[in-house]
CSV table of C-alpha atoms in Angstrom, one decimal:
chain,number,residue,atom,x,y,z
A,2,UNK,CA,107.1,76.3,122.1
A,3,UNK,CA,110.9,76.2,121.8
A,4,UNK,CA,113.2,77.8,119.2
A,5,UNK,CA,116.7,76.3,119.0
A,6,UNK,CA,119.2,79.0,118.2
A,7,UNK,CA,116.5,81.6,117.9
A,8,UNK,CA,117.1,85.3,118.7
A,9,UNK,CA,115.5,87.0,121.6
A,10,UNK,CA,113.3,88.8,119.2
A,11,UNK,CA,111.9,85.6,117.8
A,12,UNK,CA,111.2,84.2,121.2
A,13,UNK,CA,109.4,87.3,122.2
A,14,UNK,CA,107.5,87.4,118.9
A,15,UNK,CA,106.4,83.8,119.5
A,16,UNK,CA,105.3,84.7,123.0
A,17,UNK,CA,103.2,87.6,121.6
A,18,UNK,CA,101.6,85.5,118.9
A,19,UNK,CA,100.9,82.6,121.3
A,20,UNK,CA,99.3,84.9,123.8
A,21,UNK,CA,97.2,86.6,121.1
A,22,UNK,CA,95.9,83.2,120.0
A,23,UNK,CA,95.3,82.1,123.6
A,24,UNK,CA,93.4,85.3,124.3
A,25,UNK,CA,91.1,84.6,121.3
A,26,UNK,CA,92.4,87.1,118.8
A,27,UNK,CA,91.7,85.7,115.3
A,28,UNK,CA,91.9,88.7,113.0
A,29,UNK,CA,94.8,91.1,112.4
A,30,UNK,CA,95.0,94.0,110.1
A,31,UNK,CA,98.5,95.3,109.8
A,32,UNK,CA,100.9,97.8,108.3
A,33,UNK,CA,104.3,96.3,108.9
A,34,UNK,CA,107.2,98.1,110.6
A,35,UNK,CA,110.6,97.1,111.9
A,36,UNK,CA,110.5,96.5,115.7
A,37,UNK,CA,107.8,93.8,116.0
A,38,UNK,CA,108.1,92.5,112.4
A,39,UNK,CA,109.1,89.0,113.6
A,40,UNK,CA,105.5,88.4,114.6
A,41,UNK,CA,104.4,88.5,110.9
A,42,UNK,CA,105.8,85.1,109.7
A,43,UNK,CA,104.4,83.5,112.9
A,44,UNK,CA,101.0,85.0,112.4
A,45,UNK,CA,101.1,84.0,108.7
A,46,UNK,CA,102.0,80.4,109.6
A,47,UNK,CA,99.0,80.0,111.9
A,48,UNK,CA,95.7,79.4,110.1
A,49,UNK,CA,93.7,80.5,113.1
A,50,UNK,CA,94.6,84.2,112.2
A,51,UNK,CA,93.0,86.0,109.3
A,52,UNK,CA,95.5,88.6,108.2
A,53,UNK,CA,94.8,91.7,106.1
A,54,UNK,CA,97.6,94.0,104.9
A,55,UNK,CA,96.6,97.7,104.7
A,56,UNK,CA,98.0,100.9,103.2
A,57,UNK,CA,97.1,103.1,106.1
A,58,UNK,CA,96.5,102.5,109.8
A,59,UNK,CA,93.2,104.4,109.7
A,60,UNK,CA,92.1,101.8,107.2
A,61,UNK,CA,93.5,99.1,109.5
A,62,UNK,CA,91.3,100.3,112.3
A,63,UNK,CA,88.2,100.5,110.1
A,64,UNK,CA,88.7,97.0,108.7
A,65,UNK,CA,89.3,95.6,112.2
A,66,UNK,CA,86.1,97.3,113.4
A,67,UNK,CA,84.2,95.5,110.7
A,68,UNK,CA,85.8,92.2,111.6
A,69,UNK,CA,85.1,92.8,115.3
A,70,UNK,CA,81.4,93.6,114.7
A,71,UNK,CA,81.2,90.5,112.5
A,72,UNK,CA,82.3,88.3,115.3
A,73,UNK,CA,86.1,87.9,115.0
A,74,UNK,CA,88.1,89.4,117.9
A,75,UNK,CA,90.4,91.7,116.1
A,76,UNK,CA,93.8,93.4,116.5
A,77,UNK,CA,95.6,96.1,114.5
A,78,UNK,CA,99.4,95.9,114.3
A,79,UNK,CA,101.1,99.2,113.6
A,80,UNK,CA,104.0,101.5,114.4
A,81,UNK,CA,103.6,104.2,116.9
A,82,UNK,CA,103.0,106.7,114.1
A,83,UNK,CA,99.9,104.8,113.2
A,84,UNK,CA,98.2,105.9,116.3
A,85,UNK,CA,98.4,109.5,115.1
A,86,UNK,CA,97.3,108.5,111.6
A,87,UNK,CA,94.3,106.5,112.8
A,88,UNK,CA,93.3,108.7,115.7
A,89,UNK,CA,90.1,110.0,114.0
A,90,UNK,CA,89.0,106.4,113.3
A,91,UNK,CA,89.9,105.3,116.8
A,92,UNK,CA,87.7,108.1,118.1
A,93,UNK,CA,84.7,107.7,115.9
A,94,UNK,CA,84.7,103.9,115.6
A,95,UNK,CA,86.6,102.8,118.7
A,96,UNK,CA,85.1,105.2,121.2
A,97,UNK,CA,82.0,106.8,119.8
A,98,UNK,CA,80.6,103.7,118.2
A,99,UNK,CA,82.2,101.5,120.8
A,100,UNK,CA,84.0,98.7,118.9
A,101,UNK,CA,86.4,96.4,120.7
A,102,UNK,CA,89.9,96.0,119.2
A,103,UNK,CA,93.4,95.4,120.3
A,104,UNK,CA,96.1,97.8,119.1
A,105,UNK,CA,99.6,96.2,118.9
A,106,UNK,CA,101.9,99.2,118.7
A,107,UNK,CA,105.6,99.3,118.3
A,108,UNK,CA,106.4,102.0,120.7
A,109,UNK,CA,109.2,103.7,118.8
A,110,UNK,CA,110.8,106.8,120.2
A,111,UNK,CA,110.3,105.9,123.8
A,112,UNK,CA,113.1,106.2,126.4
A,113,UNK,CA,113.6,102.5,126.3
A,114,UNK,CA,113.6,102.2,122.5
A,115,UNK,CA,116.9,100.7,121.6
A,116,UNK,CA,116.8,102.2,118.1
A,117,UNK,CA,115.7,105.7,119.2
A,118,UNK,CA,117.0,108.7,117.3
A,119,UNK,CA,116.0,112.2,116.3
A,120,UNK,CA,113.7,110.5,113.8
A,121,UNK,CA,111.6,108.7,116.4
A,122,UNK,CA,111.9,110.7,119.7
A,123,UNK,CA,109.2,113.3,119.1
A,124,UNK,CA,106.5,111.0,117.9
A,125,UNK,CA,107.4,108.7,120.8
A,126,UNK,CA,107.2,111.4,123.4
A,127,UNK,CA,103.6,112.4,122.3
A,128,UNK,CA,102.3,108.8,121.8
A,129,UNK,CA,101.0,108.3,125.4
A,130,UNK,CA,99.5,111.7,125.6
A,131,UNK,CA,97.5,111.0,122.4
A,132,UNK,CA,96.2,107.7,123.9
A,133,UNK,CA,95.3,109.5,127.1
A,134,UNK,CA,93.5,112.2,125.2
A,135,UNK,CA,91.4,109.6,123.5
A,136,UNK,CA,90.9,107.8,126.8
A,137,UNK,CA,92.3,104.6,125.4
A,138,UNK,CA,93.5,102.1,128.0
A,139,UNK,CA,97.1,101.0,127.4
A,140,UNK,CA,99.8,98.8,128.8
A,141,UNK,CA,103.6,99.3,128.2
A,142,UNK,CA,105.7,96.2,127.7
A,143,UNK,CA,109.4,96.4,128.3
A,144,UNK,CA,110.1,92.7,128.5
A,145,UNK,CA,108.4,89.4,128.1
A,146,UNK,CA,107.6,89.2,131.8
A,147,UNK,CA,103.9,88.4,132.5
A,148,UNK,CA,103.3,89.0,128.8
A,149,UNK,CA,100.7,86.3,128.3
A,150,UNK,CA,98.7,87.4,131.4
A,151,UNK,CA,98.8,91.1,130.3
A,152,UNK,CA,97.7,90.3,126.7
A,153,UNK,CA,94.9,88.1,128.1
A,154,UNK,CA,93.9,90.8,130.4
A,155,UNK,CA,93.9,93.4,127.7
A,156,UNK,CA,91.7,91.3,125.5
A,157,UNK,CA,89.3,90.8,128.4
A,158,UNK,CA,89.3,94.6,128.9
A,159,UNK,CA,88.5,95.4,125.3
A,160,UNK,CA,85.6,93.0,125.4
A,161,UNK,CA,84.4,94.4,128.7
A,162,UNK,CA,84.4,98.1,127.7
A,163,UNK,CA,83.8,97.5,124.0
A,164,UNK,CA,86.5,99.9,123.0
A,165,UNK,CA,90.1,99.7,121.8
A,166,UNK,CA,92.9,98.8,124.2
A,167,UNK,CA,96.5,99.5,123.2
A,168,UNK,CA,99.6,97.4,123.9
A,169,UNK,CA,102.9,99.4,123.5
A,170,UNK,CA,106.0,97.4,123.0
A,171,UNK,CA,109.4,98.9,123.8
A,172,UNK,CA,112.7,97.9,125.6
A,173,UNK,CA,113.5,94.3,124.8
A,174,UNK,CA,111.1,94.3,121.8
A,175,UNK,CA,113.1,97.0,120.1
A,176,UNK,CA,116.5,95.3,119.7
B,157,UNK,CA,69.3,111.4,89.0
B,158,UNK,CA,68.5,112.0,92.7
B,159,UNK,CA,70.0,109.9,95.6
B,160,UNK,CA,66.6,109.6,97.2
B,161,UNK,CA,65.1,108.0,94.1
B,162,UNK,CA,68.0,105.5,94.0
B,163,UNK,CA,67.4,104.6,97.6
B,164,UNK,CA,63.7,104.2,96.9
B,165,UNK,CA,64.6,101.6,94.4
B,166,UNK,CA,67.3,99.9,96.5
B,167,UNK,CA,65.5,99.7,99.9
B,168,UNK,CA,62.9,97.1,98.9
B,169,UNK,CA,65.7,94.8,97.6
B,170,UNK,CA,67.3,94.6,101.1
B,171,UNK,CA,66.5,91.3,102.8
B,172,UNK,CA,69.3,89.8,104.8
B,173,UNK,CA,72.2,91.8,103.4
B,174,UNK,CA,74.3,94.0,105.7
B,175,UNK,CA,74.3,97.7,104.8
B,176,UNK,CA,77.1,100.0,105.9
B,177,UNK,CA,76.6,103.7,105.5
B,178,UNK,CA,78.7,106.8,106.1
B,179,UNK,CA,77.6,110.3,106.9
B,180,UNK,CA,75.7,113.2,105.3
B,181,UNK,CA,72.2,113.4,104.0
B,182,UNK,CA,72.5,109.8,102.7
B,183,UNK,CA,72.4,108.5,106.3
B,184,UNK,CA,69.2,110.3,107.0
B,185,UNK,CA,67.6,109.4,103.7
B,186,UNK,CA,68.6,105.7,103.9
B,187,UNK,CA,67.6,105.4,107.6
B,188,UNK,CA,64.2,106.8,106.7
B,189,UNK,CA,63.6,104.5,103.7
B,190,UNK,CA,65.1,101.3,105.0
B,191,UNK,CA,64.5,100.3,108.7
B,192,UNK,CA,66.5,97.1,108.2
B,193,UNK,CA,68.2,95.8,111.4
B,194,UNK,CA,71.2,95.0,109.3
B,195,UNK,CA,71.9,98.7,108.7
B,196,UNK,CA,75.1,100.0,110.3
B,197,UNK,CA,75.1,103.7,109.5
B,198,UNK,CA,78.4,104.8,111.2
B,199,UNK,CA,77.9,108.6,110.9
B,200,UNK,CA,81.5,109.1,110.1
B,201,UNK,CA,83.3,110.2,106.9
B,202,UNK,CA,86.0,107.8,105.6
B,203,UNK,CA,85.1,104.7,107.6
B,204,UNK,CA,82.2,102.9,106.0
B,205,UNK,CA,84.1,101.2,103.2
B,206,UNK,CA,86.8,99.8,105.6
B,207,UNK,CA,84.1,98.4,107.9
B,208,UNK,CA,82.3,96.9,105.0
B,209,UNK,CA,85.6,95.2,103.9
B,210,UNK,CA,86.1,93.8,107.4
B,211,UNK,CA,82.5,92.4,107.6
B,212,UNK,CA,82.7,90.9,104.1
B,213,UNK,CA,86.0,89.2,105.0
B,214,UNK,CA,84.7,87.5,108.2
B,215,UNK,CA,81.2,86.8,106.9
B,216,UNK,CA,81.9,85.5,103.4
B,217,UNK,CA,78.4,84.0,103.1
B,218,UNK,CA,76.7,87.4,103.7
B,219,UNK,CA,76.3,90.1,101.1
B,220,UNK,CA,77.6,93.4,102.3
B,221,UNK,CA,76.6,96.7,100.8
B,222,UNK,CA,78.5,99.9,101.4
B,223,UNK,CA,76.9,103.3,100.8
B,224,UNK,CA,79.6,105.9,100.4
B,225,UNK,CA,79.7,109.5,99.2
B,226,UNK,CA,82.3,111.3,97.1
B,227,UNK,CA,83.5,113.3,100.1
B,228,UNK,CA,83.8,110.3,102.3
B,229,UNK,CA,85.6,108.2,99.7
B,230,UNK,CA,88.0,111.1,98.8
B,231,UNK,CA,88.9,111.2,102.5
B,232,UNK,CA,89.8,107.5,102.5
B,233,UNK,CA,91.2,106.7,99.1
B,234,UNK,CA,93.7,104.4,100.9
B,235,UNK,CA,90.9,101.8,101.0
B,236,UNK,CA,90.9,101.3,97.3
B,237,UNK,CA,94.2,99.3,96.8
B,238,UNK,CA,93.0,96.9,99.5
B,239,UNK,CA,89.6,96.7,97.9
B,240,UNK,CA,91.2,95.8,94.6
B,241,UNK,CA,93.6,93.3,96.0
B,242,UNK,CA,91.0,91.5,98.1
B,243,UNK,CA,88.3,91.7,95.4
B,244,UNK,CA,85.7,90.3,97.9
B,245,UNK,CA,82.9,88.8,95.8
B,246,UNK,CA,80.3,89.4,98.5
B,247,UNK,CA,80.8,93.1,98.6
B,248,UNK,CA,79.0,95.8,96.6
B,249,UNK,CA,80.0,99.4,96.9
B,250,UNK,CA,77.8,102.4,95.9
B,251,UNK,CA,79.3,105.8,95.9
B,252,UNK,CA,76.7,108.6,95.7
B,253,UNK,CA,78.7,111.3,94.1
B,254,UNK,CA,77.0,114.7,94.1
B,255,UNK,CA,80.3,116.5,93.4
B,256,UNK,CA,79.9,118.8,96.5
B,257,UNK,CA,80.4,119.0,100.2
B,258,UNK,CA,76.8,119.6,100.9
B,259,UNK,CA,76.9,119.2,104.7
B,260,UNK,CA,77.5,122.9,104.7
B,261,UNK,CA,74.6,125.2,103.9
B,262,UNK,CA,76.7,126.7,101.1
B,263,UNK,CA,78.0,123.7,99.1
B,264,UNK,CA,81.6,123.7,98.0
B,265,UNK,CA,82.7,121.5,95.0
B,266,UNK,CA,84.5,118.3,95.7
B,267,UNK,CA,87.4,117.0,93.6
B,268,UNK,CA,84.9,114.9,91.5
B,269,UNK,CA,83.5,118.2,90.2
B,270,UNK,CA,86.9,118.6,88.6
B,271,UNK,CA,89.0,116.0,87.0
B,272,UNK,CA,88.8,113.2,89.5
B,273,UNK,CA,87.0,110.0,88.3
B,274,UNK,CA,86.4,107.7,91.3
B,275,UNK,CA,85.5,104.7,89.1
B,276,UNK,CA,88.7,105.2,87.2
B,277,UNK,CA,90.7,105.4,90.5
B,278,UNK,CA,89.1,102.2,91.7
B,279,UNK,CA,89.8,100.4,88.3
B,280,UNK,CA,93.5,101.5,88.5
B,281,UNK,CA,93.6,100.0,92.0
B,282,UNK,CA,92.4,96.6,90.7
B,283,UNK,CA,88.6,96.8,91.1
B,284,UNK,CA,87.7,95.3,87.8
B,285,UNK,CA,83.9,96.0,87.8
B,286,UNK,CA,84.0,99.7,88.6
B,287,UNK,CA,81.7,102.0,86.6
B,288,UNK,CA,79.8,105.3,86.7
B,289,UNK,CA,76.0,105.6,86.1
B,290,UNK,CA,74.2,108.9,85.6
B,291,UNK,CA,70.6,107.9,84.8
B,292,UNK,CA,68.1,106.2,87.1
B,293,UNK,CA,67.4,103.4,84.6
B,294,UNK,CA,71.1,102.6,84.4
B,295,UNK,CA,71.3,102.7,88.2
B,296,UNK,CA,68.4,100.2,88.6
B,297,UNK,CA,70.0,97.8,86.1
B,298,UNK,CA,73.5,98.0,87.7
B,299,UNK,CA,72.3,98.1,91.3
B,300,UNK,CA,70.3,94.9,90.7
B,301,UNK,CA,73.4,93.2,89.3
B,302,UNK,CA,75.5,94.4,92.2
B,303,UNK,CA,73.1,92.8,94.7
B,304,UNK,CA,72.5,89.6,92.8
B,305,UNK,CA,75.9,88.7,91.5
B,306,UNK,CA,78.7,87.1,93.5
B,307,UNK,CA,81.4,89.5,92.4
B,308,UNK,CA,82.8,92.8,93.7
B,309,UNK,CA,81.1,95.7,92.1
B,310,UNK,CA,81.9,99.4,92.6
B,311,UNK,CA,79.2,101.7,91.3
B,312,UNK,CA,79.7,105.5,91.2
B,313,UNK,CA,76.3,107.1,91.0
B,314,UNK,CA,76.3,110.7,89.8
B,315,UNK,CA,73.5,112.4,91.6
B,316,UNK,CA,72.2,115.9,91.9
B,317,UNK,CA,73.0,117.9,95.1
B,318,UNK,CA,69.6,118.0,96.9
B,319,UNK,CA,68.3,119.0,100.3
B,320,UNK,CA,65.7,116.2,100.5
B,321,UNK,CA,67.2,114.9,103.7
B,322,UNK,CA,66.5,118.2,105.5
B,323,UNK,CA,62.7,117.4,105.1
B,324,UNK,CA,63.2,114.2,107.0
B,325,UNK,CA,63.2,113.9,110.8
B,326,UNK,CA,66.6,112.9,112.0
B,327,UNK,CA,67.0,109.5,113.8
B,328,UNK,CA,66.9,109.6,117.6
B,329,UNK,CA,68.8,106.4,118.1
B,330,UNK,CA,72.3,107.0,119.4
B,331,UNK,CA,75.3,105.2,117.9
B,332,UNK,CA,75.8,102.7,120.7
B,333,UNK,CA,72.1,101.7,120.5
B,334,UNK,CA,72.4,101.5,116.7
B,335,UNK,CA,75.5,99.3,117.0
B,336,UNK,CA,73.8,97.0,119.5
B,337,UNK,CA,70.8,96.6,117.3
B,338,UNK,CA,73.1,95.7,114.4
B,339,UNK,CA,75.2,93.2,116.4
B,340,UNK,CA,72.2,91.6,118.1
B,341,UNK,CA,70.7,91.1,114.6
B,342,UNK,CA,73.9,89.5,113.4
B,343,UNK,CA,74.1,87.3,116.5
B,344,UNK,CA,70.5,86.1,115.8
B,345,UNK,CA,71.0,85.5,112.1
B,346,UNK,CA,74.5,84.0,112.4
B,347,UNK,CA,73.7,81.9,115.4
B,348,UNK,CA,76.8,83.0,117.3
B,349,UNK,CA,77.8,85.3,120.1
B,350,UNK,CA,79.7,88.4,118.9
B,351,UNK,CA,80.1,90.6,121.9
B,352,UNK,CA,82.0,88.7,124.5
B,353,UNK,CA,82.6,89.5,128.2
B,354,UNK,CA,80.9,88.0,131.2
B,355,UNK,CA,78.0,89.9,132.7
């Protein structure tokens, strides 16, 4: 896939969406945010994805759990703050019930977040400790290097352990 | 009206529908009265409706029934705008509203004991067929419609706080076992693999 005159963000967004499709993800619940928002038009253009906008990331996790249990490999796209908001649902549905889903998280407030500020730094600092406390496997992406392999591997992992796996996007994804 | 009596009416009507339940005494009572393999009683507050929406979206040919409570729905009111906007015709939502948090031995009133009208909230979120029933005969009439018609229905059932569920032996099936039973039932009836991953 080639984008003439496209920004880096669009190329990376296309890589993410292509890799999700290749890995078999076909359902995405989402609460839009800034950093990864270029994936939205690409997801919308591709009829292989069923998209559901939500009002709250906890709802996004619950709906994705239903989709996953109904046979559509599911992802939830959210900002880092969404991990805090949905942590109870991640625990009781993702971990305790054991439902596979992929979390696509804009890792705002990380050291490599190009838009970092006093608004984002504290939620960013605590994001990985929250995932660790929930024992959710995660991978941090700073660039598009090996992105397809990592997404494919993350989806294999979520199916293998039947639990959520988180992908955190920072660095080049936060321009 | 008692929730147990509502469930006694509803349980024999379950054939191949998927039934998603939340927490509290309703999980114990429904699990006791309906041993359907298509039950997914998630044992969590604030999650059943979202799961039901997800299932109804990806299985549009299956009827999905959600059993909620006032406490669980109040915890997750954010589901209602999505419910209204999607208006999934294969979804029926029952909210058993006893106006108390009765999981505790001393019941405390929920917001629906005051001014909150859950059917009104649902209507204002775009759920057109949202209504409240208070008598068992009205429940039977509306529940039958909800199961038979291909349109989103949201039925708030005002029930008495009871301790009926405390007379029933609690299920011994853990949640992973319960989930596998549900998923294997779906795999069998849908003719497709749901859980992926090579063994």
